[in-house]
CSV table of C-alpha atoms and ligand atoms in Angstrom, one decimal:
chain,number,residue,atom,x,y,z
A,1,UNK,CA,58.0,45.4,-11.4
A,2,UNK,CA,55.2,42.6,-10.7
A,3,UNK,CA,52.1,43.3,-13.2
A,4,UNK,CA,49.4,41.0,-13.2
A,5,UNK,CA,47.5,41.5,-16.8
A,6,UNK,CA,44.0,41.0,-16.8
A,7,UNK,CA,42.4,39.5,-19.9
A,8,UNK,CA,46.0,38.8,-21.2
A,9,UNK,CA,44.6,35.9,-24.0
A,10,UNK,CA,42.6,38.2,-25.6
A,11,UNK,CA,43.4,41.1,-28.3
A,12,UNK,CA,44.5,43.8,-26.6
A,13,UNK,CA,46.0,42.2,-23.5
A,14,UNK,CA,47.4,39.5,-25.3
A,15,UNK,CA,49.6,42.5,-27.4
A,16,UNK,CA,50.2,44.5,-24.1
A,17,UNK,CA,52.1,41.1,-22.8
A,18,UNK,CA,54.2,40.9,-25.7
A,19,UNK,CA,54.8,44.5,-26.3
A,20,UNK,CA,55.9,44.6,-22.8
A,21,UNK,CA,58.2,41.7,-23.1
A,22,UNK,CA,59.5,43.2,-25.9
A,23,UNK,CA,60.1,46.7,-24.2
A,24,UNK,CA,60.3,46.5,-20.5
A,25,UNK,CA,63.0,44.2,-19.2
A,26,UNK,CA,62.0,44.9,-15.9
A,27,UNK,CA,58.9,43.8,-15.9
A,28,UNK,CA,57.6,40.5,-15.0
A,29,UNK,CA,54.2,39.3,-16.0
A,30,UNK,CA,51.5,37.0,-15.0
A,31,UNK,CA,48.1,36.8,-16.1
A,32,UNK,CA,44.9,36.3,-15.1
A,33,UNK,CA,42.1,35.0,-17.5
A,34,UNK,CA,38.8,33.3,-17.4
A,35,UNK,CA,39.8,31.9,-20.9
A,36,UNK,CA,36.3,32.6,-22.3
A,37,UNK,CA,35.3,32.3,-26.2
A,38,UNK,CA,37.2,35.3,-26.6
A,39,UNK,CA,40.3,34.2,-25.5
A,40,UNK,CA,42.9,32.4,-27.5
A,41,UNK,CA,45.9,30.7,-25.2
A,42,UNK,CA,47.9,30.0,-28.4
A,43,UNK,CA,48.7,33.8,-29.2
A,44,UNK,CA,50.7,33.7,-25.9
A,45,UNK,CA,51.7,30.1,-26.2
A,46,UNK,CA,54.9,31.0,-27.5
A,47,UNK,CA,55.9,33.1,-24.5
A,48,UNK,CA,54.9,30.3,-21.9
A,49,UNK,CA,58.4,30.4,-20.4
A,50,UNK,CA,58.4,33.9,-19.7
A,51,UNK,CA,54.3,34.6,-18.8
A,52,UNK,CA,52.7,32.9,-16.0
A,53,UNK,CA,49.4,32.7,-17.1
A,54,UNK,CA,46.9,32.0,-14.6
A,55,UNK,CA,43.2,30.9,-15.7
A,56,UNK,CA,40.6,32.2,-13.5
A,57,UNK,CA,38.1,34.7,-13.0
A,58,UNK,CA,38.5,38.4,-12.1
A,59,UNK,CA,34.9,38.2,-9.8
A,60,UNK,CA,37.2,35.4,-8.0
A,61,UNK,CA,37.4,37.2,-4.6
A,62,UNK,CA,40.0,35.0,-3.2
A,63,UNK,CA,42.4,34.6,-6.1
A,64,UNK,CA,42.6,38.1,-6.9
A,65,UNK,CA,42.8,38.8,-3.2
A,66,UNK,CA,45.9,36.7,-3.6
A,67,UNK,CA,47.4,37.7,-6.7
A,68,UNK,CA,46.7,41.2,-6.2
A,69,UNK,CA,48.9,40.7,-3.0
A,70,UNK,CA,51.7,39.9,-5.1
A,71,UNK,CA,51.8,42.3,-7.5
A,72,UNK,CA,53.0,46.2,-7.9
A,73,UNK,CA,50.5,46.7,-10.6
A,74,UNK,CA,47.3,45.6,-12.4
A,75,UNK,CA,46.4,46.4,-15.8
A,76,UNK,CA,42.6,45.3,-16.1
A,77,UNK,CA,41.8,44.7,-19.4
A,78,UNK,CA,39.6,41.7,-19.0
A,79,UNK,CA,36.2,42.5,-20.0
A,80,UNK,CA,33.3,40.9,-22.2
A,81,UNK,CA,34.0,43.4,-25.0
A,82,UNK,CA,31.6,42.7,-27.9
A,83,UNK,CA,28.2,44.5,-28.6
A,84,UNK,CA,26.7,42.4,-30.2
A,85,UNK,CA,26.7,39.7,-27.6
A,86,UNK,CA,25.9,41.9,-24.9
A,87,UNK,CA,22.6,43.3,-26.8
A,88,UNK,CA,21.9,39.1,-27.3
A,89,UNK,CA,22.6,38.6,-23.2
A,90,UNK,CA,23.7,41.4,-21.3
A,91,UNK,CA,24.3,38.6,-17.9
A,92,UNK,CA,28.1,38.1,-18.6
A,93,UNK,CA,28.7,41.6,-19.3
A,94,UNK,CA,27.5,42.9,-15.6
A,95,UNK,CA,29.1,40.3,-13.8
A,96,UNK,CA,32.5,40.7,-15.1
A,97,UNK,CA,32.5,44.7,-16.5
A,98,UNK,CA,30.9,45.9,-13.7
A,99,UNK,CA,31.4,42.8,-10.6
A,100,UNK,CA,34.9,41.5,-11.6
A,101,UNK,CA,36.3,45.6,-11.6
A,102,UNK,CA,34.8,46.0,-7.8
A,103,UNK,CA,36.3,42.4,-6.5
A,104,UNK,CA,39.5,44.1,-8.7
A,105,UNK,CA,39.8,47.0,-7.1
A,106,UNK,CA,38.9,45.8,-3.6
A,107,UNK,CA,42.1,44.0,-3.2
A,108,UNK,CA,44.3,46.8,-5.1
A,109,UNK,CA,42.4,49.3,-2.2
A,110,UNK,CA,43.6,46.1,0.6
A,111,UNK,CA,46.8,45.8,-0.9
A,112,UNK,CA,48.1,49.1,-1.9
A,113,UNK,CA,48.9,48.1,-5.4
A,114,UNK,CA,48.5,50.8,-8.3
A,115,UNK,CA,45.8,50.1,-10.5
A,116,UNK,CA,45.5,50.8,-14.4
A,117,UNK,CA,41.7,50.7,-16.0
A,118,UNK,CA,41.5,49.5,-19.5
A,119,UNK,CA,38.0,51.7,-21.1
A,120,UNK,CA,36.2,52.8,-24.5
A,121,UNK,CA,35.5,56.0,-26.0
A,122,UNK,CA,32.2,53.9,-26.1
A,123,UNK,CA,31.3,55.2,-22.4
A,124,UNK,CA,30.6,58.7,-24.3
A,125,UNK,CA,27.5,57.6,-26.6
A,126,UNK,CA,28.0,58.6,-30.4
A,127,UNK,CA,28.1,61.9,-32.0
A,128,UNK,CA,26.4,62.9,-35.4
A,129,UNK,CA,28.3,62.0,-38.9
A,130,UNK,CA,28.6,66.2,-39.3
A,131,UNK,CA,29.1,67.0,-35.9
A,132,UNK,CA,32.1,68.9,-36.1
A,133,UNK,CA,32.9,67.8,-32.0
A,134,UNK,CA,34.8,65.1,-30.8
A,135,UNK,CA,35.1,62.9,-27.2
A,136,UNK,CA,37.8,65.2,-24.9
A,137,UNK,CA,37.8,63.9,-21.0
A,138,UNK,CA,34.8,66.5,-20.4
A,139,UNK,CA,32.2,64.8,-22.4
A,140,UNK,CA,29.0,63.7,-20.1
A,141,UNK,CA,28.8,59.7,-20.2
A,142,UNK,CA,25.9,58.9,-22.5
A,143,UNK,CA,26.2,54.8,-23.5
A,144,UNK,CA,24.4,52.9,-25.5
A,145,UNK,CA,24.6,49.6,-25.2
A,146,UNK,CA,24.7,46.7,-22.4
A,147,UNK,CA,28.7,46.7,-23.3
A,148,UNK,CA,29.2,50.4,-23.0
A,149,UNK,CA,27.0,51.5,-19.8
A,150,UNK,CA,28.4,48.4,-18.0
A,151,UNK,CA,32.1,49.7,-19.4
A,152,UNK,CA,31.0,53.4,-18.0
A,153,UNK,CA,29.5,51.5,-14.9
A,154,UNK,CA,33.1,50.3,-13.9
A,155,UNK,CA,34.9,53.8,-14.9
A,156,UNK,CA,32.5,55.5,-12.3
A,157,UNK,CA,33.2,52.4,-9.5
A,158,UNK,CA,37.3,53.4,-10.2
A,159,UNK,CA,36.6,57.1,-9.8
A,160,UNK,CA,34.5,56.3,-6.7
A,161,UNK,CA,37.1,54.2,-5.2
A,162,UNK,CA,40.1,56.8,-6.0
A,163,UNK,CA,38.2,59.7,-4.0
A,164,UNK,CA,36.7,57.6,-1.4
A,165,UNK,CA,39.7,54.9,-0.5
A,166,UNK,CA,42.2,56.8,-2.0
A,167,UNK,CA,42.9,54.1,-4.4
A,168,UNK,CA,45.6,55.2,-6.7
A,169,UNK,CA,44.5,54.2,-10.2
A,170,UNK,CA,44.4,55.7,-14.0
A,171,UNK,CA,41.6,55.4,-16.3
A,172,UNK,CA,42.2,55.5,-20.5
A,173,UNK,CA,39.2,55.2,-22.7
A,174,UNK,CA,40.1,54.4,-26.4
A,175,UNK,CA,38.8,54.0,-29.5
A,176,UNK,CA,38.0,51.3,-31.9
A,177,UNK,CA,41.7,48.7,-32.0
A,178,UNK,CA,43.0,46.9,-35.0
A,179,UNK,CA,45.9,44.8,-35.5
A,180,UNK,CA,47.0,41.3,-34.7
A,181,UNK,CA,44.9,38.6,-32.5
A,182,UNK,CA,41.9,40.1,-32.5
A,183,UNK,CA,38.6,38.0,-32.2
A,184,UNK,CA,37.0,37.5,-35.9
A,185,UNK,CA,33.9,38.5,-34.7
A,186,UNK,CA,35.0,42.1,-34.5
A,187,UNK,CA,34.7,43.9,-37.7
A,188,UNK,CA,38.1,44.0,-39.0
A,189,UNK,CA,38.9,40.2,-38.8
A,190,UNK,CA,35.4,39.1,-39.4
A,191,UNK,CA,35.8,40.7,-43.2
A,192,UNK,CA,39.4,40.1,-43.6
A,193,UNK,CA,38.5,36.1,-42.8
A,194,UNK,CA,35.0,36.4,-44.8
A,195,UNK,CA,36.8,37.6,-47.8
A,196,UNK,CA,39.7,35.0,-47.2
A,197,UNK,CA,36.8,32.8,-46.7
A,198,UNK,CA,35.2,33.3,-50.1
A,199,UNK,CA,31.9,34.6,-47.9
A,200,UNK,CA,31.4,38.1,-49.2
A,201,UNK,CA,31.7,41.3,-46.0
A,202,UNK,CA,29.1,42.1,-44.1
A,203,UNK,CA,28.0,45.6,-43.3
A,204,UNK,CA,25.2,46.8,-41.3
A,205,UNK,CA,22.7,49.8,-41.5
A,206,UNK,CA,24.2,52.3,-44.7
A,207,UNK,CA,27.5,51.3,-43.7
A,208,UNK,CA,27.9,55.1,-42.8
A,209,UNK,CA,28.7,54.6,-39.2
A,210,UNK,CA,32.4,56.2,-38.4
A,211,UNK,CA,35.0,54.6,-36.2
A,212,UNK,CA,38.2,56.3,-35.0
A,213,UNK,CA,40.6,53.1,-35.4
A,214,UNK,CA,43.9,53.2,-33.7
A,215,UNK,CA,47.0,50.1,-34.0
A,216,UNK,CA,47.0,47.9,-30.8
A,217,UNK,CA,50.5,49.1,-30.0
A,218,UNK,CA,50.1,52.8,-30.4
A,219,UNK,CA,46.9,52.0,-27.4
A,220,UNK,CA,49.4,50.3,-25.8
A,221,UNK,CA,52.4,52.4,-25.8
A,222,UNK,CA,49.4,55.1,-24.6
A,223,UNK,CA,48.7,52.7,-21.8
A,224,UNK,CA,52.7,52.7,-20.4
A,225,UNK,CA,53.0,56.4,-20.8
A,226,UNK,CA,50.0,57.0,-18.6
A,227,UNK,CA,51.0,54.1,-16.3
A,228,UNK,CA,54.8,55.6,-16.2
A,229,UNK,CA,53.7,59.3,-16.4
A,230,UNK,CA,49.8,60.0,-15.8
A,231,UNK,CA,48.1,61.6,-12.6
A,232,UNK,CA,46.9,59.4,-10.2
A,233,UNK,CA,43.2,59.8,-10.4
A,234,UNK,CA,43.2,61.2,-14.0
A,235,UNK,CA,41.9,60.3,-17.1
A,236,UNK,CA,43.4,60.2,-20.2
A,237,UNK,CA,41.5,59.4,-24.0
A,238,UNK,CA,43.6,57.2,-26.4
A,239,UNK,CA,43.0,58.1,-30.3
A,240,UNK,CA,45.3,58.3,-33.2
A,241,UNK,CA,42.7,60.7,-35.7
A,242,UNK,CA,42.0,57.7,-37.6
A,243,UNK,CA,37.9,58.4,-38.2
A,244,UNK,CA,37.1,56.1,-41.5
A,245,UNK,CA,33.5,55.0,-42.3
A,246,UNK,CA,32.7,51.4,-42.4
A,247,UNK,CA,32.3,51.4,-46.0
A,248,UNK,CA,35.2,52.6,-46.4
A,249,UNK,CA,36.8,50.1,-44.4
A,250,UNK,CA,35.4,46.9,-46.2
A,251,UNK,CA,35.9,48.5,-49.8
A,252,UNK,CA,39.6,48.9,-48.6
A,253,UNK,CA,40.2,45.2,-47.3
A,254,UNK,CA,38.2,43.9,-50.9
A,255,UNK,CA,40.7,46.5,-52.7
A,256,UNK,CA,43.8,45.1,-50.5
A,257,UNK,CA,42.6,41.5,-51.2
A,258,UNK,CA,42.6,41.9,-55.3
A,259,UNK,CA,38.4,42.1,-55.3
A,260,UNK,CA,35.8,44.1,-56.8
A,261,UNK,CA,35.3,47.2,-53.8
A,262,UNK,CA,31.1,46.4,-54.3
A,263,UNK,CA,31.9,42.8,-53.6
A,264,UNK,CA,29.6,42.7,-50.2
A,265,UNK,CA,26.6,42.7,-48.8
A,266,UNK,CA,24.5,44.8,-46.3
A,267,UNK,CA,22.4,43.2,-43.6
A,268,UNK,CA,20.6,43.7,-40.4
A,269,UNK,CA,21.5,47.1,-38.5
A,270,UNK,CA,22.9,46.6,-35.0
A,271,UNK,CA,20.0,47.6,-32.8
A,272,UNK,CA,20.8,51.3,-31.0
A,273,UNK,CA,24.2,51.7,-33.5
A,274,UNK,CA,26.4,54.2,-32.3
A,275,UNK,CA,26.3,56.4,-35.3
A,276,UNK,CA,30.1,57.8,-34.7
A,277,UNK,CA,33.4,57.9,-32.4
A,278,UNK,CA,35.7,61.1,-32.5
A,279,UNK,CA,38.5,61.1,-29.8
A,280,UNK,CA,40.3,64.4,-28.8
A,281,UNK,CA,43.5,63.0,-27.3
A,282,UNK,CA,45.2,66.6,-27.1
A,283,UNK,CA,45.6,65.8,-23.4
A,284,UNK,CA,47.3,62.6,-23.5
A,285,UNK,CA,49.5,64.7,-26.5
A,286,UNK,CA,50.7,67.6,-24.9
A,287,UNK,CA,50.7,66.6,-20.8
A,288,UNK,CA,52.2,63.0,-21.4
A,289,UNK,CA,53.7,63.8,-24.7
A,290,UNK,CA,52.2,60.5,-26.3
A,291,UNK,CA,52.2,60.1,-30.7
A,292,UNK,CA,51.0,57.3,-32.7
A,293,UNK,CA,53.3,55.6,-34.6
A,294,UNK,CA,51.1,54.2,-37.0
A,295,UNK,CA,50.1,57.3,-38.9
A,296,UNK,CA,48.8,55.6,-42.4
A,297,UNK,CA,45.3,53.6,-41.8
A,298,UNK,CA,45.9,52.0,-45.4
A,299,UNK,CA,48.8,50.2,-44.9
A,300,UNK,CA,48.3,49.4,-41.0
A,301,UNK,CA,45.0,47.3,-42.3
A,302,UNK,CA,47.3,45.6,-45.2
A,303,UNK,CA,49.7,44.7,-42.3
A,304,UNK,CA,46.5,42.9,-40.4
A,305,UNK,CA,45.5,41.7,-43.5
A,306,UNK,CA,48.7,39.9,-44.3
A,307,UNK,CA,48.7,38.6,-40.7
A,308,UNK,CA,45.0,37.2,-40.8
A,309,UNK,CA,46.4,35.6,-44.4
A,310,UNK,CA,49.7,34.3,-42.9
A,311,UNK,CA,48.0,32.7,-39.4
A,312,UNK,CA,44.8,31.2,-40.6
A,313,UNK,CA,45.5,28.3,-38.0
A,314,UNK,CA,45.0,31.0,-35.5
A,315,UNK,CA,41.1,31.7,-36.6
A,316,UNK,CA,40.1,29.1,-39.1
A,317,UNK,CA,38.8,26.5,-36.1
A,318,UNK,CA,36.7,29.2,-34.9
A,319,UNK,CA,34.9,30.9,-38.5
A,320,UNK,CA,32.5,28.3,-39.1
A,321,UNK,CA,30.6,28.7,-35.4
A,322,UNK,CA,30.9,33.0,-35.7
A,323,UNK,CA,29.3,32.8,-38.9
A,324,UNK,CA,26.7,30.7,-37.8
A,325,UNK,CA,26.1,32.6,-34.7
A,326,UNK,CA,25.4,35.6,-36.6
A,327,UNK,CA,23.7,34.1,-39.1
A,328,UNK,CA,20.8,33.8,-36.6
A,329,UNK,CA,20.0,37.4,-36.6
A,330,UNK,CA,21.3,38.5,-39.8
A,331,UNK,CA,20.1,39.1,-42.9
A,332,UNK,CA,21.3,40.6,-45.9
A,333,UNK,CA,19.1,44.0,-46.8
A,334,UNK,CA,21.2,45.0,-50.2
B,1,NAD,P1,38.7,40.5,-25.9
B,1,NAD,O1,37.3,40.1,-25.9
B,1,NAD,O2,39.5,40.2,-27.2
B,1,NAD,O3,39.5,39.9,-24.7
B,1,NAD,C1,38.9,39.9,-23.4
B,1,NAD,C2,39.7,38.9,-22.5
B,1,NAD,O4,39.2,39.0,-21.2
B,1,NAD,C3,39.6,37.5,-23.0
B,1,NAD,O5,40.9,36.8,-23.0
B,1,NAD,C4,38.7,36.8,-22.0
B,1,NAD,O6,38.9,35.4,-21.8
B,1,NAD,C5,39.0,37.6,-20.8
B,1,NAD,N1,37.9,37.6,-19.8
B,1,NAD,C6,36.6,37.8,-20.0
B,1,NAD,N2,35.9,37.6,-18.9
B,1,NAD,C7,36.7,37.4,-17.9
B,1,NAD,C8,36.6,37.2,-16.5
B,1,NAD,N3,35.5,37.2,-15.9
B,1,NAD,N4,37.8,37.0,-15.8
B,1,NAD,C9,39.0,36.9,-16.4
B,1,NAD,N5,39.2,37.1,-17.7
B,1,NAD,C10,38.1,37.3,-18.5
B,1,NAD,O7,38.7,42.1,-25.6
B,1,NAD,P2,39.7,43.2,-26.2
B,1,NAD,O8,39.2,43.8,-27.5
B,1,NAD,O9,41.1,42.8,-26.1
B,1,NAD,O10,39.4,44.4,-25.1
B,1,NAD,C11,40.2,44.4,-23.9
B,1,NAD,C12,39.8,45.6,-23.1
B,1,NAD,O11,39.9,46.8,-23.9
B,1,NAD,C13,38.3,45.6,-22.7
B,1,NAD,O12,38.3,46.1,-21.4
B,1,NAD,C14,37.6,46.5,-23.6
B,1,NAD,O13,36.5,47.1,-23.1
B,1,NAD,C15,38.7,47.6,-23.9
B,1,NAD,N6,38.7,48.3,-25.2
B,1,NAD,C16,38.6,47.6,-26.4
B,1,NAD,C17,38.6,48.2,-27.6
B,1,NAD,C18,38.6,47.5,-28.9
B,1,NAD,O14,38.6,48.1,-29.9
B,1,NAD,N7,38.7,46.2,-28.9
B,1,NAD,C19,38.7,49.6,-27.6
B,1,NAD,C20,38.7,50.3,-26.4
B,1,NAD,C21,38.7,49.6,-25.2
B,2,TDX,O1,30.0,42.4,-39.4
B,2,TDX,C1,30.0,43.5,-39.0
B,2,TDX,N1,29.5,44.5,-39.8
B,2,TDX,C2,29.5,45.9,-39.4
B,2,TDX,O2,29.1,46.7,-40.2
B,2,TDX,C3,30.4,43.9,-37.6
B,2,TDX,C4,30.9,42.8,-36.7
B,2,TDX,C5,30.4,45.2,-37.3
B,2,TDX,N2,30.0,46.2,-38.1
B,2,TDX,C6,30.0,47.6,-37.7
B,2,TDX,C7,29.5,47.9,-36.4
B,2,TDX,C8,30.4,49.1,-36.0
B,2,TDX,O3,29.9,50.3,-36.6
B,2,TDX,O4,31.4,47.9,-37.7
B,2,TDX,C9,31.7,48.8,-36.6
B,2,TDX,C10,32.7,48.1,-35.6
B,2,TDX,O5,32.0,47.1,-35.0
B,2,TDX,P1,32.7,46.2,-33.8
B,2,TDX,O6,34.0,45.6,-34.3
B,2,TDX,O7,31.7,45.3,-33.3
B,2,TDX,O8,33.2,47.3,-32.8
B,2,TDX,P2,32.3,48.4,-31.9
B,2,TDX,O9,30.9,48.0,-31.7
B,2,TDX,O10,32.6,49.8,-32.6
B,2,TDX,O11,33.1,48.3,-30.6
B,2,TDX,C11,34.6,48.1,-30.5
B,2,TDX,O12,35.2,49.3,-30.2
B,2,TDX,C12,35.1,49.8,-28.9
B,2,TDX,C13,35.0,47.0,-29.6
B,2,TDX,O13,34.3,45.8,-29.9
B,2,TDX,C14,34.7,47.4,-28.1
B,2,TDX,O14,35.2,46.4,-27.2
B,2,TDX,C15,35.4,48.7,-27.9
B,2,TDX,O15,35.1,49.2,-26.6
């Protein structure tokens, strides 16, 4: 099977390619990639033999006309993914979220080729901290941000281009990711590398705000199943019941890392924060007869920790500029 990967040198594409060299023989992949500041081509450097990767951008008309044309499947996970950039200039965001999925699913419509959409529970907007609900596949969009209602923007263009062109495509929206290779300006790796750093973590608003974090490879083993078993048309939510406050999160890293749990500071709230993420994935469960494998949010995080501590030359060249870059906005509040 030919997949082209979208956004295969960032964090989650970068760990679909090698979870799927490391679990589908029959696979062979190429990927396409804009290689923007998000992107890292080292994490895949080490499977260059076995990866064509192919730098370019997925609003490119003609070369995804072409490489579309040569595939048997996409998985589009290319995006610009980060919040806080997209509330500082929403530009990039429109053109690839919401332009580069339409020039995407043009050519899969032209070409025949099944078509998996990467998404966020994001699309959903946020519950309340005692809100005993969660996201299921029912919930009415409601986003936020510039990130999330260009994220739901290209969701809707899928659905649209299922039931009009019959395009035959899946949709998953998950929750928040950790693991390996992901950006350190994200919240995980950015206090993993402060703390590594000697800068002490960062936490916006109260530091109340809930995330439902899942590993990398249990979203990605979700993503297979519903490329290998789901309903064309259908959507399916990806979550692992992993709901932790952010607090919670940084006084576990500091713990993990031998420091005082009140070592940090709290700055600057994200303007519009989504308050909380829940997933329901009972669907995904029982119909596909999906499970996370990484049941234990404690140790997963010590795993990413001892990663981020054992490739620093993957995201030292980078801290100095992400600090700075938030050190525009931010300022510490307690
Ligand atoms: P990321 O920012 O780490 O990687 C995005 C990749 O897309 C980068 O390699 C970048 O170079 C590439 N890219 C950006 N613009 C491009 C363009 N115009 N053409 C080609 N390539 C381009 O993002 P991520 O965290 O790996 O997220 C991947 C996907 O998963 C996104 O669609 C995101 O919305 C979705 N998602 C992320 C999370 C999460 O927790 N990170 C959760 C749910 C869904
Ligand atoms: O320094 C920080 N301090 C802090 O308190 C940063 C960077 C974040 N936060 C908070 C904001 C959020 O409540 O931590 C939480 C997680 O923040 P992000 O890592 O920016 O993730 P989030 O905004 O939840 O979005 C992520 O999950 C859904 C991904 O970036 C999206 O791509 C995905 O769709």
């Amino acid at each position: 099977m030919r997949v082209l990967v979208t956004g295969g040198a960032g964090f989650i594409g970068a760990n679909f390619v090698l979870r799927t060299l490391a679990t589908r023989p029959d696979a062979t992949l190429r990927v396409l990639d804009k290689l923007t500041y998000a992107a890292n081509p080292e994490t895949l450097a080490r499977v260059a033999d076995r990866v064509e990767l192919v730098q370019g951008d997925v609003a490119d008309a003609g070369l995804v006309d072409r490489l579309v044309a040569e595939s048997d499947l996409v998985v589009h996970f290319a995006a610009e993914s980060h919040n806080d950039n997209s509330l500082a200039d929403p530009s990039a965001f429109v053109q690839t979220n919401l332009v580069g999925t339409y020039t995407l699913l043009e050519a899969v419509r032209r070409h025949g080729v099944r078509y998996h959409h990467i998404s966020t529970d994001e699309v959903y907007g946020d519950l309340e901290l005692d809100d005993p609900a969660r996201f299921t596949e029912q919930t009415a969009y409601n986003p936020s941000s510039p990130y999330s209602s260009t994220k739901a923007g290209s969701d809707l263009l899928v659905r649209a281009w299922v039931r009009s062109f019959g395009v035959r495509a899946t949709i998953s929206n998950c929750s928040n990711n950790y693991g390996p290779y992901q950006h350190i300006e994200k919240f995980i790796p950015r206090q993993i590398t402060n703390v590594l750093s000697g800068i002490r973590p960062k936490l916006y608003g109260d530091g109340r705000n809930i995330r439902d974090w899942i590993h990398v490879d249990d979203h990605n083993d979700a993503v297979w199943r519903i490329i290998d078993k789901g309903q064309i048309g259908e959507t399916y939510l990806i979550g692992a019941d992993g709901e932790v406050d952010n607090r919670t999160v940084v006084e576990t890293i500091l713990e993990l890392l031998g420091q005082r749990a009140d070592a940090f500071d709290f700055v600057t709230d994200r303007p519009g924060h989504d308050r909380r993420y829940a997933i329901d994935s009972t669907r995904l469960r029982t119909e596909l007869g999906w499970q996370p494998r990484y049941l234990d949010f404690r140790s997963g995080l010590s795993a990413t920790i001892d990663w981020y501590r054992d490739n620093a030359a993957w995201w030292q060249p980078g801290k100095e500029s992400v600090e700075a870059n938030y050190a525009v906005t931010e300022r510490v509040t307690g």
